Amino acid sequence: MSTDKPTPWTAARVSRCKGREKIACVTAADAATARLADNAGMHLILVGDSLAMTVLGYANTLPATMGAMLHHTAAVVRGVSQALVVADMPFLSYHLSLEQALRNAGRFIQKAGAGAVKIEGGAMRAETIRHLVSNGIPVLGHIGLTPQSIHTLGGYKVQGRGDTAGKQLKDDLAAVIDAGAFAIVLECVTQTMGAELTRLASVPTIGIGAGPECDGQILVSHDLLGLTPPDATPRFARRYAELGDATAKAFAAYRDEVLRGIFPANEHGYH
Ligand code: KIV
């Protein structure tokens, strides 16, 4: 029997999956969820700024701060032994200057223990991505629907429809790859566009609402686990469990037993 530990996932290893192996990714914001995802063999765990909505209760991702993202990234890192942990750089943490971007990305690597960071945006973020990569920080790109730009995009809509928008997406893809991203998230683009961008990309594409042809897929764990209310679950997400219902039932049963004096029972006491 081999006592060798499985090789942990790194940005370079994820990059080498292009054209060879599909990549399974999920978001997590706490150590317990991260441990379960890691044990299930997930390749990449993203501490997405969507935690501002799923965990912190905000209406969009813009209120996520460096403090919150560092706190949750460190928790996820503590729960993981194999998967690559990627920290999402929050709104305005990399927009002001190259120096600001490097300092904040460095905090995710040095203080929280992430293996890479994610940055939203295409050609306009290429210089930032190049600066981080040339300073030793692997970057996961993110184009298509970029939720930090929700106010300029005008809503959570499918991106890249029409010739001009389609060309812009291809230019963004090329710029982010040329800047050195090890892989790139494609969010909310048509299946045709997802397939075309995947064919054009020399690094893996990781789709979320971008069709089955992408090299990998990512889902927000709250959507996948059925913790998001059904009417707020995006069309592209599959609910693999209904933990929201199960949790509500468990809370109601516990409350009922406390009120009726059934819990705790004899076996729950110290004798
Ligand atoms: O914040 C997030 O969860 C993300 C994924 C949707 C890719 O960026």
Short mmCIF file of N, CA and C in Angstrom, two decimals, residues 31-163:
data_model
loop_
_atom_site.label_atom_id
_atom_site.label_comp_id
_atom_site.label_asym_id
_atom_site.label_seq_id
_atom_site.Cartn_x
_atom_site.Cartn_y
_atom_site.Cartn_z
N ALA A 31 -14.42 26.81 6.71
CA ALA A 31 -13.56 25.62 6.75
C ALA A 31 -14.36 24.33 6.59
N ALA A 32 -15.57 24.27 7.18
CA ALA A 32 -16.35 23.02 7.13
C ALA A 32 -16.76 22.70 5.69
N THR A 33 -17.29 23.69 4.98
CA THR A 33 -17.70 23.47 3.58
C THR A 33 -16.48 23.16 2.72
N ALA A 34 -15.39 23.88 2.95
CA ALA A 34 -14.16 23.67 2.17
C ALA A 34 -13.65 22.25 2.37
N ARG A 35 -13.69 21.74 3.60
CA ARG A 35 -13.21 20.37 3.89
C ARG A 35 -14.04 19.35 3.11
N LEU A 36 -15.36 19.54 3.10
CA LEU A 36 -16.24 18.60 2.38
C LEU A 36 -15.95 18.65 0.87
N ALA A 37 -15.77 19.84 0.34
CA ALA A 37 -15.48 19.97 -1.10
C ALA A 37 -14.12 19.36 -1.43
N ASP A 38 -13.17 19.60 -0.57
CA ASP A 38 -11.81 19.06 -0.76
C ASP A 38 -11.84 17.53 -0.72
N ASN A 39 -12.55 16.98 0.27
CA ASN A 39 -12.66 15.52 0.39
C ASN A 39 -13.36 14.90 -0.81
N ALA A 40 -14.25 15.69 -1.45
CA ALA A 40 -14.95 15.18 -2.64
C ALA A 40 -14.05 15.22 -3.87
N GLY A 41 -12.85 15.77 -3.73
CA GLY A 41 -11.90 15.76 -4.84
C GLY A 41 -11.97 16.98 -5.74
N MET A 42 -12.53 18.07 -5.23
CA MET A 42 -12.60 19.30 -6.04
C MET A 42 -11.19 19.77 -6.37
N HIS A 43 -10.98 20.24 -7.61
CA HIS A 43 -9.63 20.68 -7.99
C HIS A 43 -9.33 22.09 -7.47
N LEU A 44 -10.35 22.93 -7.52
CA LEU A 44 -10.14 24.34 -7.18
C LEU A 44 -11.30 24.82 -6.32
N ILE A 45 -10.98 25.50 -5.23
CA ILE A 45 -12.02 26.09 -4.37
C ILE A 45 -11.83 27.60 -4.36
N LEU A 46 -12.87 28.29 -4.82
CA LEU A 46 -12.80 29.75 -4.90
C LEU A 46 -13.49 30.36 -3.69
N VAL A 47 -12.77 31.25 -3.02
CA VAL A 47 -13.41 32.06 -1.98
C VAL A 47 -13.95 33.28 -2.72
N GLY A 48 -15.14 33.10 -3.29
CA GLY A 48 -15.70 34.13 -4.16
C GLY A 48 -16.25 35.29 -3.36
N ASP A 49 -16.22 36.49 -3.98
CA ASP A 49 -16.81 37.62 -3.28
C ASP A 49 -18.34 37.52 -3.27
N SER A 50 -18.88 36.48 -3.92
CA SER A 50 -20.32 36.21 -3.81
C SER A 50 -20.69 35.91 -2.35
N LEU A 51 -19.69 35.66 -1.50
CA LEU A 51 -19.98 35.44 -0.07
C LEU A 51 -20.62 36.68 0.55
N ALA A 52 -20.40 37.86 -0.09
CA ALA A 52 -21.07 39.07 0.41
C ALA A 52 -22.59 38.86 0.39
N MET A 53 -23.06 38.10 -0.65
CA MET A 53 -24.49 37.84 -0.76
C MET A 53 -24.89 36.58 0.02
N THR A 54 -24.17 35.47 -0.23
CA THR A 54 -24.60 34.17 0.31
C THR A 54 -24.41 34.07 1.82
N VAL A 55 -23.33 34.68 2.33
CA VAL A 55 -23.00 34.52 3.76
C VAL A 55 -23.32 35.80 4.54
N LEU A 56 -23.04 36.95 3.92
CA LEU A 56 -23.17 38.20 4.68
C LEU A 56 -24.50 38.91 4.46
N GLY A 57 -25.27 38.45 3.47
CA GLY A 57 -26.64 38.96 3.31
C GLY A 57 -26.78 40.25 2.53
N TYR A 58 -25.73 40.68 1.81
CA TYR A 58 -25.86 41.89 1.00
C TYR A 58 -26.57 41.59 -0.32
N ALA A 59 -26.99 42.65 -1.01
CA ALA A 59 -27.75 42.49 -2.26
C ALA A 59 -26.85 42.17 -3.45
N ASN A 60 -25.57 42.55 -3.37
CA ASN A 60 -24.64 42.25 -4.46
C ASN A 60 -23.25 42.06 -3.87
N THR A 61 -22.24 41.90 -4.74
CA THR A 61 -20.89 41.57 -4.24
C THR A 61 -20.06 42.80 -3.86
N LEU A 62 -20.57 43.99 -4.17
CA LEU A 62 -19.74 45.20 -4.00
C LEU A 62 -19.32 45.49 -2.55
N PRO A 63 -20.12 45.15 -1.53
CA PRO A 63 -19.68 45.46 -0.16
C PRO A 63 -18.59 44.53 0.39
N ALA A 64 -18.17 43.51 -0.35
CA ALA A 64 -17.08 42.63 0.16
C ALA A 64 -15.83 43.48 0.36
N THR A 65 -15.19 43.33 1.51
CA THR A 65 -13.99 44.11 1.81
C THR A 65 -12.77 43.19 1.86
N MET A 66 -11.59 43.77 1.85
CA MET A 66 -10.36 42.98 1.99
C MET A 66 -10.39 42.24 3.32
N GLY A 67 -10.84 42.91 4.38
CA GLY A 67 -10.87 42.28 5.71
C GLY A 67 -11.73 41.02 5.69
N ALA A 68 -12.94 41.13 5.13
CA ALA A 68 -13.85 39.98 5.09
C ALA A 68 -13.26 38.88 4.22
N MET A 69 -12.71 39.24 3.08
CA MET A 69 -12.20 38.21 2.15
C MET A 69 -10.97 37.51 2.74
N LEU A 70 -10.14 38.24 3.46
CA LEU A 70 -8.97 37.60 4.10
C LEU A 70 -9.42 36.63 5.19
N HIS A 71 -10.40 37.08 5.97
CA HIS A 71 -10.94 36.26 7.07
C HIS A 71 -11.49 34.94 6.53
N HIS A 72 -12.32 35.01 5.47
CA HIS A 72 -12.92 33.79 4.92
C HIS A 72 -11.90 32.95 4.17
N THR A 73 -10.94 33.59 3.50
CA THR A 73 -9.93 32.82 2.76
C THR A 73 -9.10 31.99 3.75
N ALA A 74 -8.70 32.60 4.85
CA ALA A 74 -7.89 31.88 5.84
C ALA A 74 -8.68 30.69 6.39
N ALA A 75 -9.99 30.86 6.60
CA ALA A 75 -10.83 29.76 7.11
C ALA A 75 -10.87 28.62 6.08
N VAL A 76 -11.07 28.96 4.81
CA VAL A 76 -11.13 27.93 3.77
C VAL A 76 -9.78 27.20 3.67
N VAL A 77 -8.69 27.94 3.71
CA VAL A 77 -7.36 27.31 3.63
C VAL A 77 -7.19 26.29 4.76
N ARG A 78 -7.70 26.61 5.95
CA ARG A 78 -7.57 25.69 7.09
C ARG A 78 -8.34 24.39 6.86
N GLY A 79 -9.37 24.43 5.99
CA GLY A 79 -10.17 23.23 5.75
C GLY A 79 -9.69 22.38 4.59
N VAL A 80 -8.67 22.85 3.87
CA VAL A 80 -8.29 22.21 2.60
C VAL A 80 -6.91 21.60 2.68
N SER A 81 -6.76 20.38 2.09
CA SER A 81 -5.40 19.84 2.02
C SER A 81 -4.96 19.57 0.58
N GLN A 82 -5.88 19.47 -0.38
CA GLN A 82 -5.49 19.13 -1.77
C GLN A 82 -5.84 20.21 -2.79
N ALA A 83 -7.03 20.78 -2.67
CA ALA A 83 -7.51 21.69 -3.73
C ALA A 83 -6.69 22.98 -3.75
N LEU A 84 -6.69 23.62 -4.91
CA LEU A 84 -6.10 24.96 -5.02
C LEU A 84 -7.12 25.96 -4.47
N VAL A 85 -6.71 26.76 -3.49
CA VAL A 85 -7.60 27.79 -2.95
C VAL A 85 -7.30 29.12 -3.65
N VAL A 86 -8.34 29.67 -4.28
CA VAL A 86 -8.19 30.94 -5.00
C VAL A 86 -9.01 32.00 -4.27
N ALA A 87 -8.39 33.13 -3.97
CA ALA A 87 -9.09 34.22 -3.28
C ALA A 87 -9.55 35.25 -4.32
N ASP A 88 -10.81 35.63 -4.21
CA ASP A 88 -11.38 36.63 -5.12
C ASP A 88 -10.98 38.02 -4.62
N MET A 89 -10.35 38.81 -5.48
CA MET A 89 -9.99 40.16 -5.04
C MET A 89 -11.25 41.02 -5.10
N PRO A 90 -11.63 41.65 -3.96
CA PRO A 90 -12.90 42.38 -3.93
C PRO A 90 -12.84 43.72 -4.67
N PHE A 91 -14.02 44.26 -4.88
CA PHE A 91 -14.20 45.56 -5.55
C PHE A 91 -13.29 46.62 -4.91
N LEU A 92 -12.59 47.33 -5.74
CA LEU A 92 -11.70 48.45 -5.37
C LEU A 92 -10.43 48.02 -4.63
N SER A 93 -10.13 46.70 -4.63
CA SER A 93 -8.90 46.26 -3.95
C SER A 93 -7.73 46.17 -4.94
N TYR A 94 -8.01 46.35 -6.25
CA TYR A 94 -6.94 46.26 -7.26
C TYR A 94 -7.10 47.31 -8.36
N HIS A 95 -8.01 48.26 -8.16
CA HIS A 95 -8.35 49.22 -9.21
C HIS A 95 -7.52 50.50 -9.14
N LEU A 96 -6.95 50.81 -7.95
CA LEU A 96 -6.36 52.13 -7.76
C LEU A 96 -4.98 52.27 -8.36
N SER A 97 -4.15 51.23 -8.23
CA SER A 97 -2.79 51.28 -8.76
C SER A 97 -2.22 49.87 -8.80
N LEU A 98 -1.14 49.69 -9.56
CA LEU A 98 -0.48 48.39 -9.60
C LEU A 98 0.05 48.05 -8.21
N GLU A 99 0.53 49.07 -7.53
CA GLU A 99 1.09 48.84 -6.19
C GLU A 99 0.00 48.34 -5.23
N GLN A 100 -1.18 48.99 -5.30
CA GLN A 100 -2.28 48.56 -4.42
C GLN A 100 -2.67 47.12 -4.73
N ALA A 101 -2.74 46.79 -6.04
CA ALA A 101 -3.13 45.43 -6.44
C ALA A 101 -2.14 44.41 -5.91
N LEU A 102 -0.84 44.70 -6.05
CA LEU A 102 0.18 43.75 -5.60
C LEU A 102 0.16 43.61 -4.08
N ARG A 103 -0.01 44.72 -3.39
CA ARG A 103 -0.02 44.65 -1.92
C ARG A 103 -1.20 43.78 -1.44
N ASN A 104 -2.38 44.03 -2.02
CA ASN A 104 -3.56 43.27 -1.57
C ASN A 104 -3.50 41.80 -2.01
N ALA A 105 -3.05 41.55 -3.24
CA ALA A 105 -2.92 40.15 -3.69
C ALA A 105 -1.91 39.43 -2.79
N GLY A 106 -0.84 40.11 -2.44
CA GLY A 106 0.19 39.54 -1.57
C GLY A 106 -0.36 39.16 -0.21
N ARG A 107 -1.31 39.93 0.30
CA ARG A 107 -1.91 39.60 1.61
C ARG A 107 -2.67 38.28 1.54
N PHE A 108 -3.36 38.04 0.41
CA PHE A 108 -4.08 36.77 0.27
C PHE A 108 -3.12 35.58 0.27
N ILE A 109 -1.95 35.77 -0.36
CA ILE A 109 -0.99 34.66 -0.47
C ILE A 109 -0.25 34.50 0.86
N GLN A 110 0.28 35.63 1.36
CA GLN A 110 1.19 35.58 2.52
C GLN A 110 0.45 35.39 3.84
N LYS A 111 -0.66 36.12 4.02
CA LYS A 111 -1.35 36.07 5.33
C LYS A 111 -2.44 34.99 5.37
N ALA A 112 -3.21 34.86 4.27
CA ALA A 112 -4.35 33.92 4.31
C ALA A 112 -3.98 32.55 3.77
N GLY A 113 -2.88 32.43 3.03
CA GLY A 113 -2.44 31.12 2.55
C GLY A 113 -3.07 30.66 1.25
N ALA A 114 -3.67 31.60 0.48
CA ALA A 114 -4.25 31.21 -0.82
C ALA A 114 -3.13 30.83 -1.79
N GLY A 115 -3.51 30.05 -2.84
CA GLY A 115 -2.53 29.66 -3.86
C GLY A 115 -2.61 30.53 -5.09
N ALA A 116 -3.63 31.38 -5.18
CA ALA A 116 -3.81 32.25 -6.35
C ALA A 116 -4.90 33.27 -6.01
N VAL A 117 -5.01 34.29 -6.85
CA VAL A 117 -6.11 35.25 -6.69
C VAL A 117 -6.91 35.31 -7.99
N LYS A 118 -8.13 35.81 -7.89
CA LYS A 118 -8.95 36.03 -9.09
C LYS A 118 -9.23 37.51 -9.24
N ILE A 119 -9.18 37.95 -10.50
CA ILE A 119 -9.45 39.35 -10.81
C ILE A 119 -10.50 39.42 -11.91
N GLU A 120 -11.53 40.24 -11.71
CA GLU A 120 -12.55 40.42 -12.74
C GLU A 120 -12.09 41.44 -13.77
N GLY A 121 -12.43 41.17 -15.03
CA GLY A 121 -12.19 42.16 -16.08
C GLY A 121 -11.29 41.63 -17.17
N GLY A 122 -11.42 42.23 -18.36
CA GLY A 122 -10.67 41.78 -19.53
C GLY A 122 -9.46 42.66 -19.82
N ALA A 123 -9.41 43.19 -21.05
CA ALA A 123 -8.23 43.93 -21.50
C ALA A 123 -7.85 45.04 -20.52
N MET A 124 -8.84 45.69 -19.92
CA MET A 124 -8.52 46.82 -19.04
C MET A 124 -7.80 46.38 -17.76
N ARG A 125 -7.82 45.07 -17.44
CA ARG A 125 -7.12 44.57 -16.25
C ARG A 125 -5.83 43.83 -16.61
N ALA A 126 -5.48 43.82 -17.91
CA ALA A 126 -4.33 43.02 -18.34
C ALA A 126 -3.03 43.47 -17.66
N GLU A 127 -2.86 44.78 -17.54
CA GLU A 127 -1.62 45.29 -16.94
C GLU A 127 -1.51 44.84 -15.47
N THR A 128 -2.63 44.88 -14.78
CA THR A 128 -2.65 44.45 -13.37
C THR A 128 -2.31 42.97 -13.26
N ILE A 129 -2.92 42.17 -14.12
CA ILE A 129 -2.67 40.72 -14.09
C ILE A 129 -1.19 40.45 -14.36
N ARG A 130 -0.65 41.14 -15.37
CA ARG A 130 0.77 40.94 -15.74
C ARG A 130 1.68 41.30 -14.55
N HIS A 131 1.32 42.37 -13.85
CA HIS A 131 2.14 42.82 -12.72
C HIS A 131 2.14 41.77 -11.59
N LEU A 132 0.97 41.22 -11.29
CA LEU A 132 0.90 40.21 -10.23
C LEU A 132 1.64 38.95 -10.64
N VAL A 133 1.41 38.50 -11.87
CA VAL A 133 2.04 37.25 -12.32
C VAL A 133 3.56 37.42 -12.33
N SER A 134 4.04 38.58 -12.78
CA SER A 134 5.50 38.77 -12.85
C SER A 134 6.11 38.89 -11.45
N ASN A 135 5.25 39.11 -10.45
CA ASN A 135 5.75 39.13 -9.06
C ASN A 135 5.43 37.83 -8.33
N GLY A 136 5.10 36.79 -9.07
CA GLY A 136 4.97 35.46 -8.48
C GLY A 136 3.60 35.11 -7.95
N ILE A 137 2.56 35.86 -8.34
CA ILE A 137 1.21 35.57 -7.85
C ILE A 137 0.34 35.06 -9.00
N PRO A 138 -0.04 33.78 -8.96
CA PRO A 138 -0.88 33.25 -10.04
C PRO A 138 -2.26 33.93 -10.04
N VAL A 139 -2.75 34.24 -11.25
CA VAL A 139 -4.03 34.94 -11.37
C VAL A 139 -5.01 34.13 -12.22
N LEU A 140 -6.22 33.98 -11.68
CA LEU A 140 -7.35 33.40 -12.40
C LEU A 140 -8.13 34.59 -12.98
N GLY A 141 -8.27 34.63 -14.32
CA GLY A 141 -9.03 35.72 -14.95
C GLY A 141 -10.53 35.48 -14.81
N HIS A 142 -11.32 36.48 -15.16
CA HIS A 142 -12.79 36.35 -15.07
C HIS A 142 -13.40 37.35 -16.04
N ILE A 143 -14.01 36.83 -17.12
CA ILE A 143 -14.63 37.72 -18.11
C ILE A 143 -16.07 37.26 -18.36
N GLY A 144 -16.78 38.04 -19.18
CA GLY A 144 -18.20 37.79 -19.42
C GLY A 144 -18.98 38.64 -18.43
N LEU A 145 -19.87 38.03 -17.68
CA LEU A 145 -20.57 38.76 -16.63
C LEU A 145 -19.62 38.93 -15.45
N THR A 146 -19.27 40.15 -15.16
CA THR A 146 -18.36 40.43 -14.05
C THR A 146 -19.18 41.20 -13.00
N PRO A 147 -19.64 40.50 -11.94
CA PRO A 147 -20.62 41.11 -11.02
C PRO A 147 -20.15 42.40 -10.34
N GLN A 148 -18.83 42.62 -10.25
CA GLN A 148 -18.37 43.88 -9.64
C GLN A 148 -18.73 45.09 -10.53
N SER A 149 -19.06 44.82 -11.80
CA SER A 149 -19.44 45.91 -12.72
C SER A 149 -20.95 45.95 -12.93
N ILE A 150 -21.70 45.43 -11.96
CA ILE A 150 -23.15 45.29 -12.12
C ILE A 150 -23.82 46.61 -12.51
N HIS A 151 -23.30 47.73 -11.95
CA HIS A 151 -23.97 49.01 -12.24
C HIS A 151 -23.71 49.48 -13.67
N THR A 152 -22.55 49.13 -14.24
CA THR A 152 -22.32 49.52 -15.64
C THR A 152 -22.94 48.49 -16.59
N LEU A 153 -23.01 47.22 -16.17
CA LEU A 153 -23.62 46.20 -17.04
C LEU A 153 -25.14 46.32 -17.04
N GLY A 154 -25.70 46.94 -15.99
CA GLY A 154 -27.15 47.16 -15.94
C GLY A 154 -27.95 45.94 -15.52
N GLY A 155 -27.31 44.94 -14.91
CA GLY A 155 -28.04 43.76 -14.42
C GLY A 155 -27.27 42.49 -14.71
N TYR A 156 -27.77 41.38 -14.15
CA TYR A 156 -27.12 40.08 -14.35
C TYR A 156 -27.64 39.48 -15.66
N LYS A 157 -27.00 39.85 -16.78
CA LYS A 157 -27.50 39.44 -18.10
C LYS A 157 -26.45 38.64 -18.84
N VAL A 158 -26.90 37.85 -19.82
CA VAL A 158 -25.98 37.12 -20.68
C VAL A 158 -25.12 38.12 -21.44
N GLN A 159 -23.81 37.85 -21.48
CA GLN A 159 -22.85 38.78 -22.10
C GLN A 159 -22.37 38.26 -23.47
N GLY A 160 -21.88 39.18 -24.29
CA GLY A 160 -21.20 38.80 -25.54
C GLY A 160 -22.13 38.53 -26.70
N ARG A 161 -23.41 38.93 -26.58
CA ARG A 161 -24.34 38.71 -27.69
C ARG A 161 -24.16 39.82 -28.72
N GLY A 162 -24.15 39.45 -29.99
CA GLY A 162 -23.95 40.44 -31.07
C GLY A 162 -22.48 40.52 -31.42
N ASP A 163 -22.22 41.03 -32.64
CA ASP A 163 -20.85 41.01 -33.18
C ASP A 163 -19.87 41.83 -32.34
#
